[in-house]
Coordinates of C-alpha atoms and ligand atoms in Angstrom, one line a residue:
M1 CA -0.6 -9.4 8.0
S2 CA -3.4 -10.8 9.5
F3 CA -6.7 -9.1 9.7
K4 CA -6.0 -8.4 13.6
D5 CA -2.6 -6.9 12.9
K6 CA -3.4 -4.6 10.6
K7 CA -4.0 -0.7 11.2
F8 CA -6.9 0.3 8.5
H9 CA -7.0 3.7 7.2
I10 CA -10.5 5.3 6.8
L11 CA -11.4 8.6 4.8
S12 CA -14.3 10.4 6.1
V13 CA -15.8 12.7 3.9
D14 CA -18.5 15.1 5.3
D15 CA -18.9 18.9 5.0
T16 CA -20.0 19.5 8.7
E17 CA -17.0 20.0 10.5
T18 CA -18.5 19.0 14.0
N19 CA -19.2 15.4 12.1
R20 CA -16.1 15.2 10.9
L21 CA -14.4 15.8 14.5
V22 CA -17.0 13.4 16.3
I23 CA -16.0 10.7 13.7
E24 CA -12.4 11.1 13.6
K25 CA -12.5 11.2 17.3
M26 CA -14.5 8.1 17.5
L27 CA -12.1 6.0 14.9
R28 CA -9.1 7.0 16.2
S29 CA -9.9 5.8 19.5
E30 CA -10.7 2.3 18.1
G31 CA -7.1 2.2 16.5
F32 CA -7.9 3.3 12.9
K33 CA -5.9 5.9 10.9
V34 CA -8.4 8.6 9.7
T35 CA -7.9 11.1 7.1
S36 CA -10.8 13.9 6.7
A37 CA -12.2 15.7 3.7
S38 CA -14.7 18.3 3.9
N39 CA -16.0 18.0 0.1
G40 CA -16.5 15.6 -2.6
M41 CA -13.8 16.8 -4.7
D42 CA -10.9 17.0 -2.0
A43 CA -11.8 13.5 -1.5
I44 CA -11.2 12.5 -5.0
A45 CA -8.0 14.6 -5.0
L46 CA -6.6 12.7 -2.2
L47 CA -7.6 9.6 -3.5
S48 CA -5.8 10.3 -6.8
D49 CA -2.5 10.8 -5.8
V50 CA -1.9 11.1 -2.1
I51 CA -3.4 8.1 -0.4
T52 CA -5.0 4.8 -0.6
P53 CA -7.7 4.0 2.3
D54 CA -9.2 0.7 3.3
L55 CA -12.7 2.3 3.3
I56 CA -14.4 5.6 2.7
L57 CA -17.4 7.0 4.9
L58 CA -19.2 9.6 2.6
D59 CA -21.6 11.9 3.6
I60 CA -24.4 12.7 0.9
M61 CA -25.8 16.3 1.2
M62 CA -22.6 18.6 0.3
P63 CA -22.6 21.5 -1.6
E64 CA -21.0 21.4 -5.3
V65 CA -20.3 17.7 -5.7
N66 CA -22.7 15.4 -3.4
G67 CA -21.5 12.4 -2.2
Y68 CA -23.7 10.0 -4.9
E69 CA -21.8 11.8 -7.7
T70 CA -18.5 11.8 -5.7
C71 CA -19.3 8.1 -5.3
R72 CA -19.9 7.3 -9.0
I73 CA -16.6 9.1 -9.8
I74 CA -14.6 7.0 -7.4
K75 CA -16.1 4.0 -8.9
N76 CA -15.5 5.0 -12.5
A77 CA -11.8 5.7 -11.4
G78 CA -8.7 3.4 -11.9
K79 CA -9.0 -0.3 -10.1
R80 CA -7.0 1.2 -7.3
M81 CA -9.6 3.8 -6.3
A82 CA -12.9 1.9 -7.5
E83 CA -12.2 -1.2 -5.2
I84 CA -12.2 0.9 -1.9
P85 CA -15.8 0.1 -0.3
V86 CA -17.8 3.2 0.1
I87 CA -20.3 3.3 3.2
F88 CA -22.9 6.2 3.0
L89 CA -23.4 8.2 6.0
S90 CA -26.5 10.4 5.6
A91 CA -29.5 11.8 7.2
M92 CA -31.3 11.2 4.3
N93 CA -33.6 7.9 5.1
D94 CA -35.9 7.9 2.2
L95 CA -36.1 4.3 0.6
K96 CA -35.2 6.3 -2.7
D97 CA -32.0 7.7 -1.3
I98 CA -30.9 4.3 0.4
T99 CA -31.6 2.5 -3.1
N100 CA -29.6 5.6 -4.8
G101 CA -26.5 4.9 -2.7
F102 CA -26.3 1.1 -3.6
E103 CA -27.2 2.0 -7.1
V104 CA -23.9 4.4 -7.1
G105 CA -21.9 1.7 -5.8
G106 CA -22.0 2.0 -1.9
V107 CA -21.7 -1.1 0.0
D108 CA -23.8 -0.1 2.9
Y109 CA -26.0 3.0 3.8
I110 CA -26.0 4.0 7.5
T111 CA -28.3 6.9 8.5
K112 CA -27.6 9.9 10.9
P113 CA -27.8 10.4 13.5
F114 CA -26.1 6.8 13.5
Q115 CA -25.1 4.6 16.8
K116 CA -21.5 3.9 17.6
V117 CA -21.9 0.1 18.1
E118 CA -23.7 0.0 14.5
L119 CA -21.2 1.8 12.5
L120 CA -18.1 0.2 13.7
A121 CA -19.6 -3.2 13.4
R122 CA -20.6 -2.5 9.9
I123 CA -16.8 -1.0 9.1
N124 CA -15.3 -4.3 10.7
T125 CA -17.5 -6.1 8.2
H126 CA -16.7 -4.4 5.1
L127 CA -12.9 -4.2 6.1
K128 CA -13.2 -7.9 7.1
L129 CA -14.7 -8.9 3.5
K130 CA -12.3 -6.8 1.5
H131 CA -9.1 -8.1 3.6
Y132 CA -10.1 -11.8 3.0
Q133 CA -11.1 -11.0 -0.8
D134 CA -7.8 -9.5 -1.3
K135 CA -5.8 -12.0 0.5
E136 CA -7.7 -15.2 -1.7
I137 CA -6.8 -12.9 -5.3
E138 CA -3.2 -12.5 -3.8
L139 CA -2.6 -16.2 -2.7
T140 CA -4.4 -17.4 -6.2
Q141 CA -2.1 -15.5 -8.2
R142 CA 1.0 -16.2 -6.5
E143 CA 0.2 -20.0 -6.9
L144 CA -0.7 -19.6 -10.6
I145 CA 2.7 -17.9 -11.0
Y146 CA 4.7 -20.6 -9.4
T147 CA 2.6 -23.3 -11.1
I148 CA 3.4 -21.7 -14.9
A149 CA 6.9 -21.3 -13.7
R150 CA 7.0 -25.1 -12.8
I151 CA 5.6 -26.4 -15.9
T152 CA 8.5 -24.4 -17.8
D153 CA 10.9 -25.6 -15.4
V154 CA 9.8 -29.1 -16.3
H155 CA 9.8 -28.7 -19.7
S156 CA 13.3 -27.5 -19.6
S157 CA 14.5 -29.6 -16.8
E158 CA 15.6 -26.9 -15.0
T159 CA 16.9 -28.1 -11.4
G160 CA 15.4 -27.7 -8.2
N161 CA 14.8 -24.8 -6.8
H162 CA 16.4 -22.1 -9.4
I163 CA 12.9 -20.4 -9.7
K164 CA 12.6 -19.8 -5.9
R165 CA 15.6 -18.7 -5.4
V166 CA 15.9 -16.6 -8.4
S167 CA 12.5 -14.6 -7.1
E168 CA 13.8 -14.5 -3.4
Y169 CA 17.1 -13.1 -4.7
A170 CA 15.3 -10.5 -6.9
K171 CA 13.1 -9.4 -3.8
L172 CA 16.2 -9.0 -1.9
L173 CA 18.1 -7.2 -4.2
A174 CA 15.2 -4.8 -5.0
S175 CA 14.8 -4.0 -1.3
L176 CA 18.7 -3.2 -0.9
A177 CA 18.2 -0.9 -4.1
G178 CA 15.5 1.0 -2.1
Y179 CA 11.8 -0.4 -3.3
D180 CA 9.3 -0.9 -0.7
E181 CA 8.0 -4.4 0.5
E182 CA 5.2 -4.1 -2.0
Q183 CA 6.8 -3.4 -4.9
A184 CA 9.8 -5.6 -3.8
E185 CA 7.1 -8.7 -3.7
V186 CA 6.3 -7.7 -7.3
F187 CA 10.1 -8.1 -8.3
K188 CA 10.0 -11.3 -6.5
L189 CA 6.6 -12.8 -8.3
A190 CA 7.9 -11.4 -11.7
A191 CA 11.3 -12.6 -11.8
A192 CA 9.6 -16.2 -11.1
M193 CA 8.3 -16.1 -14.9
H194 CA 11.7 -14.9 -16.6
D195 CA 12.0 -18.1 -18.6
I196 CA 8.5 -18.7 -19.2
G197 CA 9.2 -18.3 -23.2
K198 CA 11.1 -21.4 -23.0
I199 CA 8.0 -23.4 -23.3
G200 CA 8.1 -22.2 -27.1
I201 CA 11.9 -23.9 -27.4
P202 CA 12.0 -27.6 -28.7
H203 CA 13.1 -29.7 -25.8
E204 CA 15.9 -31.2 -27.5
I205 CA 17.6 -28.1 -27.7
L206 CA 16.8 -27.1 -23.9
N207 CA 18.3 -30.8 -22.9
K208 CA 21.0 -31.0 -25.3
P209 CA 24.2 -32.3 -23.4
G210 CA 26.5 -30.7 -25.6
K211 CA 27.4 -27.5 -27.2
L212 CA 24.5 -25.6 -29.1
T213 CA 24.9 -25.3 -32.9
D214 CA 24.6 -21.7 -34.0
E215 CA 21.4 -22.3 -35.4
E216 CA 20.2 -23.9 -32.3
Y217 CA 21.6 -21.1 -30.4
I218 CA 19.6 -18.8 -32.4
K219 CA 16.4 -20.6 -31.6
M220 CA 17.3 -20.7 -28.1
K221 CA 17.6 -17.0 -28.4
E222 CA 14.1 -16.6 -28.9
H223 CA 12.8 -17.4 -25.5
P224 CA 12.6 -13.5 -24.0
A225 CA 10.4 -12.4 -27.2
I226 CA 8.4 -15.7 -26.4
G227 CA 7.8 -15.0 -22.9
H228 CA 7.2 -11.4 -23.3
K229 CA 4.7 -12.1 -26.2
I230 CA 2.7 -14.5 -23.9
L231 CA 3.0 -12.2 -20.8
S232 CA 2.1 -8.8 -22.5
E233 CA -1.6 -9.9 -23.5
S234 CA -2.5 -8.8 -20.1
Q235 CA -3.3 -5.8 -18.7
R236 CA -2.8 -6.5 -14.8
P237 CA 0.4 -4.9 -13.4
L238 CA 1.9 -7.7 -12.2
L239 CA 2.0 -10.0 -15.4
R240 CA 3.1 -7.0 -17.4
A241 CA 6.1 -6.6 -14.9
A242 CA 6.7 -10.2 -15.4
A243 CA 6.5 -9.5 -19.4
I244 CA 9.3 -7.0 -19.0
V245 CA 11.6 -9.3 -16.8
A246 CA 11.1 -12.2 -19.4
Y247 CA 11.7 -9.9 -22.1
E248 CA 15.1 -8.2 -20.8
H249 CA 16.7 -10.8 -18.7
H250 CA 19.5 -11.2 -21.2
E251 CA 20.1 -7.9 -21.7
K252 CA 23.7 -6.9 -20.9
F253 CA 24.2 -3.3 -19.0
D254 CA 27.1 -2.5 -22.2
G255 CA 24.3 -3.3 -24.9
S256 CA 25.9 -6.6 -25.7
G257 CA 22.8 -8.7 -24.7
Y258 CA 19.7 -9.8 -27.0
P259 CA 17.1 -10.0 -27.7
R260 CA 17.1 -6.1 -28.3
G261 CA 20.7 -5.1 -27.2
L262 CA 19.6 -2.4 -24.6
K263 CA 22.2 -0.5 -22.8
G264 CA 22.5 0.5 -19.2
K265 CA 19.2 2.4 -17.9
E266 CA 17.3 1.4 -21.2
I267 CA 17.0 -1.7 -19.3
H268 CA 14.0 -1.9 -17.0
I269 CA 15.3 -2.3 -13.6
L270 CA 13.3 -5.6 -13.3
G271 CA 15.4 -6.7 -16.2
R272 CA 18.8 -5.6 -14.7
I273 CA 17.7 -7.1 -11.5
T274 CA 16.9 -10.4 -12.9
A275 CA 19.6 -10.5 -15.2
L276 CA 21.9 -10.5 -12.3
V277 CA 20.6 -12.9 -9.7
D278 CA 19.8 -15.3 -12.1
V279 CA 23.4 -15.7 -13.4
F280 CA 24.5 -15.3 -9.6
D281 CA 22.3 -18.4 -9.2
A282 CA 23.3 -20.4 -12.1
L283 CA 27.2 -19.9 -11.2
D284 CA 26.4 -20.6 -7.3
T285 CA 24.6 -24.1 -7.9
P286 CA 26.0 -27.0 -9.8
R287 CA 24.4 -28.2 -12.7
P288 CA 24.8 -31.4 -14.8
Y289 CA 27.8 -29.7 -16.6
K290 CA 29.2 -28.0 -14.1
Q291 CA 30.4 -28.3 -10.4
R292 CA 29.2 -25.1 -8.3
W293 CA 31.7 -22.4 -8.1
M294 CA 33.5 -21.6 -5.1
I295 CA 31.7 -18.4 -3.6
N296 CA 34.6 -16.2 -4.2
D297 CA 35.0 -17.2 -7.7
T298 CA 31.3 -16.1 -8.4
L299 CA 31.6 -13.2 -6.9
Q300 CA 34.8 -12.1 -8.8
H301 CA 33.3 -13.1 -11.9
I302 CA 30.2 -11.0 -11.1
Q303 CA 32.5 -7.9 -10.3
K304 CA 34.7 -8.6 -13.5
E305 CA 31.2 -8.0 -14.9
S306 CA 30.2 -5.2 -13.4
G307 CA 29.3 -2.6 -16.3
R308 CA 29.7 -5.2 -18.6
H309 CA 26.9 -7.6 -18.4
F310 CA 25.5 -6.1 -14.9
D311 CA 24.4 -2.7 -13.4
P312 CA 27.5 -1.7 -11.4
R313 CA 25.1 -0.4 -8.5
L314 CA 23.4 -3.7 -8.3
V315 CA 26.6 -5.7 -8.5
Q316 CA 27.9 -3.4 -5.6
L317 CA 24.9 -4.3 -3.4
L318 CA 24.9 -7.9 -4.0
V319 CA 28.6 -8.2 -3.0
K320 CA 28.3 -6.2 0.1
N321 CA 25.3 -8.2 1.2
F322 CA 26.2 -11.8 -0.3
K323 CA 25.8 -13.0 2.8
H324 CA 22.0 -12.5 3.1
F325 CA 21.7 -14.2 -0.5
R326 CA 23.5 -17.2 1.2
K327 CA 21.1 -17.6 3.6
I328 CA 18.4 -17.8 0.8
R329 CA 20.2 -20.3 -0.7
D330 CA 20.6 -22.4 2.2
N331 CA 16.5 -22.1 2.6
F332 CA 16.0 -23.1 -0.7
P333 CA 18.9 -26.0 -1.5
D334 CA 18.6 -28.3 -4.6
Ligands
FE2_401 FE1 16.7 -17.0 -20.3
FE2_402 FE1 17.1 -18.8 -14.9

């Protein structure tokens, strides 16, 4: 979403009711969504599990926990909370007070009584900074993921747009299963890395034209564990999700899959979704050794495997909505 179209959410923390009302009114009239808190602890409670605003306006002189202390707690909390920019809004205008505000992690300090234009200009500046920073990180992350996935593709001579389709299918299926846009996006990017472990499998095995020997097949089956090992070193949520996908995309709903023989809901939803869309795409596209299946055969096969290879609920969603999956295939042909 572009900066202009986004409705930003601001948390305003002030112990004086009139101040809260003035700020709320002013920001709402500018199109912001506003939540108010009357003290530091309430603000932290809201931030912990109710809201993730885009910016915090923080008063300093408040009973019990003052603004500095509140800011310190916010900045030492998890990444989600710590990354929200904090602007101090205070009647204290000593250099010492202002310095202190920056030292505890504030991005700006505005003295009360404030000028409306000034406050709005500074809020906008910090929102913009944060917005473009986030965007840049997100884009870099996304491109790196596809770059890594393409390396595996080249190594295993995977054809065309398999990775792109599998990720789009995973996103679509996640949305159909009730996940919100942000979560579905995680499914999409994580699914792109499902076969990353193939990087550890010899090229000759991956590209052998004929049937694999038992020994080669055992080797091949190591790719989920290898992928998991590569990805699980990271603490980032997206890579952790990808590690699950890599590990579990060959598990089967009835427990007959590999590497761990997980069963039913023991298999993470990320694994269950990727397992289904990976096979769906494999059947639905031609490979060097086989023609593309007719769509009815593909759907029939998937239904036959409902409860065996695949999660029945997901099969139902895919079959019911296969026209939307079709559209994705048309957008990413080989
Ligand atoms: Fe795989
Ligand atoms: Fe695949």
